[in-house]
Short mmCIF file of C-alpha atoms in Angstrom, two decimals:
data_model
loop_
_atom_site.label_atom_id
_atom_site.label_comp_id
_atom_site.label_asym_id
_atom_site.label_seq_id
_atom_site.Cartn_x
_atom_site.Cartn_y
_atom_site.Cartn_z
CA UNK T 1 127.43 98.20 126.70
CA UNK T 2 130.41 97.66 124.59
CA UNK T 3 128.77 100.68 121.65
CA UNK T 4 126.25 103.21 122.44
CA UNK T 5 122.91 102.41 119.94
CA UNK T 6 121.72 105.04 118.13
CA UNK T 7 118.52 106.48 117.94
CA UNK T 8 116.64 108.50 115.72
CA UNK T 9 113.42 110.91 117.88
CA UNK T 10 110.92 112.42 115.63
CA UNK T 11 108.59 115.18 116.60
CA UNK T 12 107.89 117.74 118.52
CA UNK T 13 110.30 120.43 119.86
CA UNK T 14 109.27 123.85 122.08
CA UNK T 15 110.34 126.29 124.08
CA UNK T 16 108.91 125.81 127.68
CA UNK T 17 108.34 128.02 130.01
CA UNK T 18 107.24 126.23 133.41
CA UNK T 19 106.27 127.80 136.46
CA UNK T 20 105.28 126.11 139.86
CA UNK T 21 102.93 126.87 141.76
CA UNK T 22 100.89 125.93 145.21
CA UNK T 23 98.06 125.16 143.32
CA UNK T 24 96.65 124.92 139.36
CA UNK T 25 94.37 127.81 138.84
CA UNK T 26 90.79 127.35 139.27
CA UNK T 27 89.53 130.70 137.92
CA UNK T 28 91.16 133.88 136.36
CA UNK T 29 93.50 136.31 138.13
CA UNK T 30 97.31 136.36 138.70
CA UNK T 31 99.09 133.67 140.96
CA UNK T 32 102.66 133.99 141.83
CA UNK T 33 105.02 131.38 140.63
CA UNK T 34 107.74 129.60 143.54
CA UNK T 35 110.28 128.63 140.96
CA UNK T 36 110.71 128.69 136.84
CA UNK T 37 112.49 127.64 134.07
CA UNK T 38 112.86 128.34 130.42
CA UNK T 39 114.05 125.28 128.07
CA UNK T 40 114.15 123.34 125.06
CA UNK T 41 111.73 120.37 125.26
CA UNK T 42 108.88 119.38 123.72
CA UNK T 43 107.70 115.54 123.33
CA UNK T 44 110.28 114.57 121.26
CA UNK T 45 113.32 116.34 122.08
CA UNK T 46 112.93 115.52 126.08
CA UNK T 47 112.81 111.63 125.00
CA UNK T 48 115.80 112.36 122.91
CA UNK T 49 117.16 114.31 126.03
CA UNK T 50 116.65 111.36 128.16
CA UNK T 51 118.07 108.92 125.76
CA UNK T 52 120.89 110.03 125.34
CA UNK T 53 121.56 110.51 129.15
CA UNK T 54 120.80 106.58 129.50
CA UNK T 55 123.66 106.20 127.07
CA UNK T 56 122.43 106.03 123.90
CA UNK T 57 123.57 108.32 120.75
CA UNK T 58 120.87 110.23 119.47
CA UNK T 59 119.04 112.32 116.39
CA UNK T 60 116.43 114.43 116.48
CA UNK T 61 114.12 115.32 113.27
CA UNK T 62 111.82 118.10 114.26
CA UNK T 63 110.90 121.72 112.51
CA UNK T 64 111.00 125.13 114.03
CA UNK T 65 110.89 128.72 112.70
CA UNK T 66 113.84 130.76 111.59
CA UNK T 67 113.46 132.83 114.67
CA UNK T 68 115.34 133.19 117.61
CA UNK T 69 113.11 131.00 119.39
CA UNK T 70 114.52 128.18 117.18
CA UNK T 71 117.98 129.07 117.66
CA UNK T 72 117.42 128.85 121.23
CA UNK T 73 115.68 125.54 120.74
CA UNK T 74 118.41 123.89 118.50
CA UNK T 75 120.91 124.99 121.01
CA UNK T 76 119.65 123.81 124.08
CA UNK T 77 119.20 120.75 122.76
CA UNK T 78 122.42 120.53 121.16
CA UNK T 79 123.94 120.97 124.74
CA UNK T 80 122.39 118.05 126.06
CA UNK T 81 124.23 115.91 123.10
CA UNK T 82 121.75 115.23 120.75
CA UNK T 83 122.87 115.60 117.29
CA UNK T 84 120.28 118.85 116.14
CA UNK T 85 121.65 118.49 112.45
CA UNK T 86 117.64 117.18 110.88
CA UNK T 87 116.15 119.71 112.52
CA UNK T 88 114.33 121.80 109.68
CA UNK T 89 114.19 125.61 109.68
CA UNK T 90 111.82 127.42 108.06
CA UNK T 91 111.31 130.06 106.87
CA UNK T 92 108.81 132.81 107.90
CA UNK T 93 107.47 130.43 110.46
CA UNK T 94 107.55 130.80 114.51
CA UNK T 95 108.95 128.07 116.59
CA UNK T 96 106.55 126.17 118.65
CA UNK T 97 106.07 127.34 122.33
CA UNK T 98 104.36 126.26 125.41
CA UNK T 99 103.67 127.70 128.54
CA UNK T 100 103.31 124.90 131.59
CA UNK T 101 102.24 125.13 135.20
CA UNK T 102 103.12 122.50 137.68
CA UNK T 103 101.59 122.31 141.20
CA UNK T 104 102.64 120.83 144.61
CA UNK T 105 101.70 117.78 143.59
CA UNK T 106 103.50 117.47 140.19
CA UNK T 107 100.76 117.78 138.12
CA UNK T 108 100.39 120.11 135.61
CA UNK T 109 98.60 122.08 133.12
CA UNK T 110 100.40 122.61 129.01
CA UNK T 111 99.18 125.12 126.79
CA UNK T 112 101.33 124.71 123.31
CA UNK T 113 101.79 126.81 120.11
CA UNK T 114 102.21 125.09 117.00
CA UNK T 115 102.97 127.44 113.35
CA UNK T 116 101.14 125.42 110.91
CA UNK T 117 103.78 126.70 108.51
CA UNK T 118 106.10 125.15 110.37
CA UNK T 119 104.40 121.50 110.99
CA UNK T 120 103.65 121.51 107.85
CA UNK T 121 104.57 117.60 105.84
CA UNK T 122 107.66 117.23 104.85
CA UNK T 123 108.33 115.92 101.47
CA UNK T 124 110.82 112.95 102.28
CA UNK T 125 113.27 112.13 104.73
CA UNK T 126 116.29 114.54 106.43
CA UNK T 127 118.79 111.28 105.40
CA UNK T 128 119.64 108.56 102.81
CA UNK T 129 119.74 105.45 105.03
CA UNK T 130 117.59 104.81 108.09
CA UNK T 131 119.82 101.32 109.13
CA UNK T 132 122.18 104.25 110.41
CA UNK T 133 119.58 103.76 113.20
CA UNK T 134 118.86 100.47 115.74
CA UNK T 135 115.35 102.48 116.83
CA UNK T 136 112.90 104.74 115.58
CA UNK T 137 110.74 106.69 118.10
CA UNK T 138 108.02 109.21 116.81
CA UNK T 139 105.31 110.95 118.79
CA UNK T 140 102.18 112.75 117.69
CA UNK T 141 102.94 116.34 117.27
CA UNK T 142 104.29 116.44 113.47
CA UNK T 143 102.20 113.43 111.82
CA UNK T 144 104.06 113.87 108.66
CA UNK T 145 107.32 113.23 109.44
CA UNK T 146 106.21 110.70 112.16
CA UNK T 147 104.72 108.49 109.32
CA UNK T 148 107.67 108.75 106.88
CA UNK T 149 109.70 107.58 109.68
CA UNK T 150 107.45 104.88 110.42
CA UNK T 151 107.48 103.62 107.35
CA UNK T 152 110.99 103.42 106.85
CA UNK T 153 111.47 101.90 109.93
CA UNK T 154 109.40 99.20 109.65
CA UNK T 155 110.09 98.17 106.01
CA UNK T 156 114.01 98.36 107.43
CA UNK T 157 112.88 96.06 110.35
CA UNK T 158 113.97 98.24 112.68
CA UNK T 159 111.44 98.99 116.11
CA UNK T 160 108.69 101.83 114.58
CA UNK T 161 107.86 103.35 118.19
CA UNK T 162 105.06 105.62 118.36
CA UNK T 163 104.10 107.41 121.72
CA UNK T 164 100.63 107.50 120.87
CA UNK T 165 99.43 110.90 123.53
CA UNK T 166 96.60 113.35 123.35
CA UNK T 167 95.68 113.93 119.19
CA UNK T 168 92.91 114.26 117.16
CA UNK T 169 91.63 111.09 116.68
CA UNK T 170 92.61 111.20 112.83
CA UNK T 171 96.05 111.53 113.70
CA UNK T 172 95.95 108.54 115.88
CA UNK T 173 94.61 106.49 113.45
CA UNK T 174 97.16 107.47 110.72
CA UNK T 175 99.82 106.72 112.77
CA UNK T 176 98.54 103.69 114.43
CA UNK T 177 98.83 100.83 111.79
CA UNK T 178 103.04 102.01 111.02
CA UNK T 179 104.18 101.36 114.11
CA UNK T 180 105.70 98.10 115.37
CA UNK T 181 105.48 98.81 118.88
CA UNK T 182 102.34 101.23 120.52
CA UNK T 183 102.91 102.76 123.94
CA UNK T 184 99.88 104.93 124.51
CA UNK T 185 99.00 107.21 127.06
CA UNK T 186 95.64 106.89 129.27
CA UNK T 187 94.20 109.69 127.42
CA UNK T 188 95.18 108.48 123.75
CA UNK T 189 94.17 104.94 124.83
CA UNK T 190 90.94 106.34 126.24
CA UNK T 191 90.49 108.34 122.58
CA UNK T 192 91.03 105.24 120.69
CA UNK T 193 88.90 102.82 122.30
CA UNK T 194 86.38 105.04 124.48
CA UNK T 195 86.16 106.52 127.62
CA UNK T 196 84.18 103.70 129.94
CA UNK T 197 87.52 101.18 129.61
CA UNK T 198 89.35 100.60 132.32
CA UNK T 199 93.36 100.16 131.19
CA UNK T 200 93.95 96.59 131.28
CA UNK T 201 90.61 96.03 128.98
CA UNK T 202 91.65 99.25 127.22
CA UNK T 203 94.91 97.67 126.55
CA UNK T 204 93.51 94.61 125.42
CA UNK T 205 91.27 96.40 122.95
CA UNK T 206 94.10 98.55 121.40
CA UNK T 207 95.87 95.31 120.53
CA UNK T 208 92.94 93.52 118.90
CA UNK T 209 93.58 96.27 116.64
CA UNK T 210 97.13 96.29 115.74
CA UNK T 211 100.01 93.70 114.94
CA UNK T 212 102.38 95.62 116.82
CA UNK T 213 103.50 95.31 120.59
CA UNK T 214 101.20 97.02 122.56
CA UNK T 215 101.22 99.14 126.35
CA UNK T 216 99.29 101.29 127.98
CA UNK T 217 100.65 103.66 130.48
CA UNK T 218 98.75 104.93 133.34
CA UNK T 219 101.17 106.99 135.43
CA UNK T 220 101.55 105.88 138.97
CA UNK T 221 98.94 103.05 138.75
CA UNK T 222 101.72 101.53 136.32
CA UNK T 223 101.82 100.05 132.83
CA UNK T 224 99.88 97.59 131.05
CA UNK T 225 101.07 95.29 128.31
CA UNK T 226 99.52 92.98 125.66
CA UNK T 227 102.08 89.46 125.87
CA UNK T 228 101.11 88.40 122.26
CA UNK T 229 102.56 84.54 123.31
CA UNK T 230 99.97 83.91 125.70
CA UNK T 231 97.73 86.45 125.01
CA UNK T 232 97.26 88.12 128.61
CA UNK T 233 97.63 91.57 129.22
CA UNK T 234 100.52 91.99 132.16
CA UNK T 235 100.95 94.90 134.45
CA UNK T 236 104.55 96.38 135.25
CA UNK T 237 103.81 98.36 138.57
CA UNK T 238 105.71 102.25 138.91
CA UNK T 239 108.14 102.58 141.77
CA UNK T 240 106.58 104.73 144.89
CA UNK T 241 108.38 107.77 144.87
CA UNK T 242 107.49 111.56 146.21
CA UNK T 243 106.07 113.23 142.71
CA UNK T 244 107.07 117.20 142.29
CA UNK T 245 106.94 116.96 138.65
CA UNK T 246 105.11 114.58 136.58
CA UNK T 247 105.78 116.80 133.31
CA UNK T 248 108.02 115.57 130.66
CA UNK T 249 107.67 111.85 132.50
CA UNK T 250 106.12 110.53 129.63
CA UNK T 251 108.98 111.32 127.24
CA UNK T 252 111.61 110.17 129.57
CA UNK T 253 109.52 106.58 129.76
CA UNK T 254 109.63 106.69 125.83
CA UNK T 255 112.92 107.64 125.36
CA UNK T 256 114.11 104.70 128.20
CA UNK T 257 112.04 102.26 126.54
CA UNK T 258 113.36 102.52 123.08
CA UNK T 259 116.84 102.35 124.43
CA UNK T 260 115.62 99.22 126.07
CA UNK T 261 114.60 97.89 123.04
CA UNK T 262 117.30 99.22 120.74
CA UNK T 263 119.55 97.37 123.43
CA UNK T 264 117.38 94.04 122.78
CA UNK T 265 116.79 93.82 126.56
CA UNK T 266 113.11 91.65 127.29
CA UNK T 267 110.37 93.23 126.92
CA UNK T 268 109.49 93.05 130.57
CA UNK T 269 112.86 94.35 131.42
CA UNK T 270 112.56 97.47 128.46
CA UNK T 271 109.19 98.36 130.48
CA UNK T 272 111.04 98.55 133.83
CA UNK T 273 113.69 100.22 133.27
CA UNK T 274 111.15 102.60 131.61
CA UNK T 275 109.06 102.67 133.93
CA UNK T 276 112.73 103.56 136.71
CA UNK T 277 113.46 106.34 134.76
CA UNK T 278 110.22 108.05 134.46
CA UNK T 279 110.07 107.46 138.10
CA UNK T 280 113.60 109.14 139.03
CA UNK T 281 111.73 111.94 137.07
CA UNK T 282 108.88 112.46 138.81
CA UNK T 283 111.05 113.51 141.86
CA UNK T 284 112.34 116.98 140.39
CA UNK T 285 111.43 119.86 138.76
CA UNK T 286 112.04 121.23 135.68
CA UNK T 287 110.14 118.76 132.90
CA UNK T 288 113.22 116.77 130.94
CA UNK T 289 116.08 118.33 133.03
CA UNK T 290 115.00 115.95 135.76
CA UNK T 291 115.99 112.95 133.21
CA UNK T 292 118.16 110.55 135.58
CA UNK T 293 121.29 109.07 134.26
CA UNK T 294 121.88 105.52 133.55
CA UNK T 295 123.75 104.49 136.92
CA UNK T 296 120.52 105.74 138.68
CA UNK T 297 118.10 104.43 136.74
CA UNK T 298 119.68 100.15 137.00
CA UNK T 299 119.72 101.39 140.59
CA UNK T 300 116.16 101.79 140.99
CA UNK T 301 115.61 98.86 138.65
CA UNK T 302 117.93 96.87 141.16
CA UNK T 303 115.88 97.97 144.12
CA UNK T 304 112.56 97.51 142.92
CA UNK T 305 113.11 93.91 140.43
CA UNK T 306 116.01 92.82 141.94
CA UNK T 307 118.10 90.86 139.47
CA UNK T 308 116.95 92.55 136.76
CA UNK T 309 118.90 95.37 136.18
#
């Protein structure tokens, strides 16, 4: 790349605390943890994280409290190289927080705080021109701001990305019809269009209802895609790897595939080396701080779609 693009991520940012241990808890009582880490994360902030670690310059809109909590937040972000200087304080308000399990299998279990006061709508945009931009990427956690940024995005003509996850299903359908390209989780996708689908139909059924570009992702079994030319939904398969963390693998896929697209790489080839990164993930602990690095990620892309890197 002869210039980094630039990215704006919009949404949520929290304090994790993650713990691992041998197995998710079944019942109450106390369990010891084998290793655990406090960061800054949250959906957005870990795709802005990743981003920018794939090369791409990055912003990040999100709100916290005027606590020490969001000092912490806007710091440990800031460390990683995202530019923290939308993020809205306010005041009187806590910062979000989450508390996250992972087992010995990578998967996990979230349980997030969110300060109403502090999600609350904001009025307009942090900035004056969003062409400053080549991508937009919102998630689900602060609907407000994800739809002004939407909307800008789109009227701009830049790529509206939305990383349609686990909502209320008002919020879902707010956000829905602003985006130019949907990439949905299985249990967004399943909240859209019902539970009985399996993903390729599911997939298929999103898309009848949108204009935008439309996938589906379903962890290891892969990704599914609506190809608007011919009208098929295609699969992109997930590299085998060993999973000890599937948390914050998500994010990293969203914040890979908008540098994809902000890159104008094919479609196909925005999926992959989505789907690469998310992958390199899996394999350590820690939620975003496993986010691979560009080198590594067209290295698994390499090794799994040869010539397509």
């Amino acid at each position: 790349m002869a210039k980094p693009v630039k990215l704006l991520s919009v949404g949520a940012l929290t304090l994790d605390m993650i713990l691992r241990v041998e197995t998710l808890p079944g019942h109450q009582g106390k369990f010891i943890a084998s290793d655990g880490v406090q960061i800054a994360s949250g959906m957005a902030a870990s795709a802005a994280c990743a981003a920018h670690r794939l090369g791409a310059e990055v912003s990040l809109w999100a709100s916290t409290g005027d606590d020490p909590a969001g000092d912490q937040l806007i710091a440990g972000i800031e460390a990683e190289g995202v530019d923290c200087s939308y993020v809205r304080r306010v005041g009187g308000a806590r910062s979000a927080l989450a508390s996250i399990l992972v087992d010995a299998h990578g998967e996990r279990i979230i349980v997030p705080f969110y300060d109403s006061r502090a999600q609350a709508d904001p009025e307009t945009l942090p900035f004056t021109d969003v062409t400053a931009f080549d991508a937009v990427l919102v998630d689900v956690r602060w609907p407000g701001a994800a739809a002004l940024a939407l909307k800008a995005a789109r009227a701009a003509g830049l790529p509206a990305i939305l990383d349609a996850d686990t909502s209320p299903l008002a919020v879902l359908e707010q956000l829905l019809p602003l985006a130019s390209h949907i990439v949905a989780s299985e249990p967004a996708v399943r909240i859209i269009c019902g539970q009985a689908l399996d993903l390729e139909t599911a997939c298929h059924e999103l898309a009848s209802r949108t204009d935008a570009f439309v996938a589906v992702t379903g962890g290891a079994a892969g990704t599914w895609w609506f190809d608007r030319s011919t009208r098929i939904v295609r699969h992109v398969a997930t590299p085998k790897v060993k999973v000890v963390d599937t948390l914050a693998a998500g994010d990293v896929y969203h914040g890979a595939f908008t540098v994809g697209l902000a890159e104008a790489m094919p479609i196909e080839n925005a999926l992959r080396f989505a789907s690469a990164a998310a992958a390199l993930k899996c394999q350590r602990f820690g939620g975003r701080l496993g986010a691979p690095e560009r080198t590594e990620t067209l290295a698994m892309m390499e090794a799994h779609w040869p010539a397509q890197a």
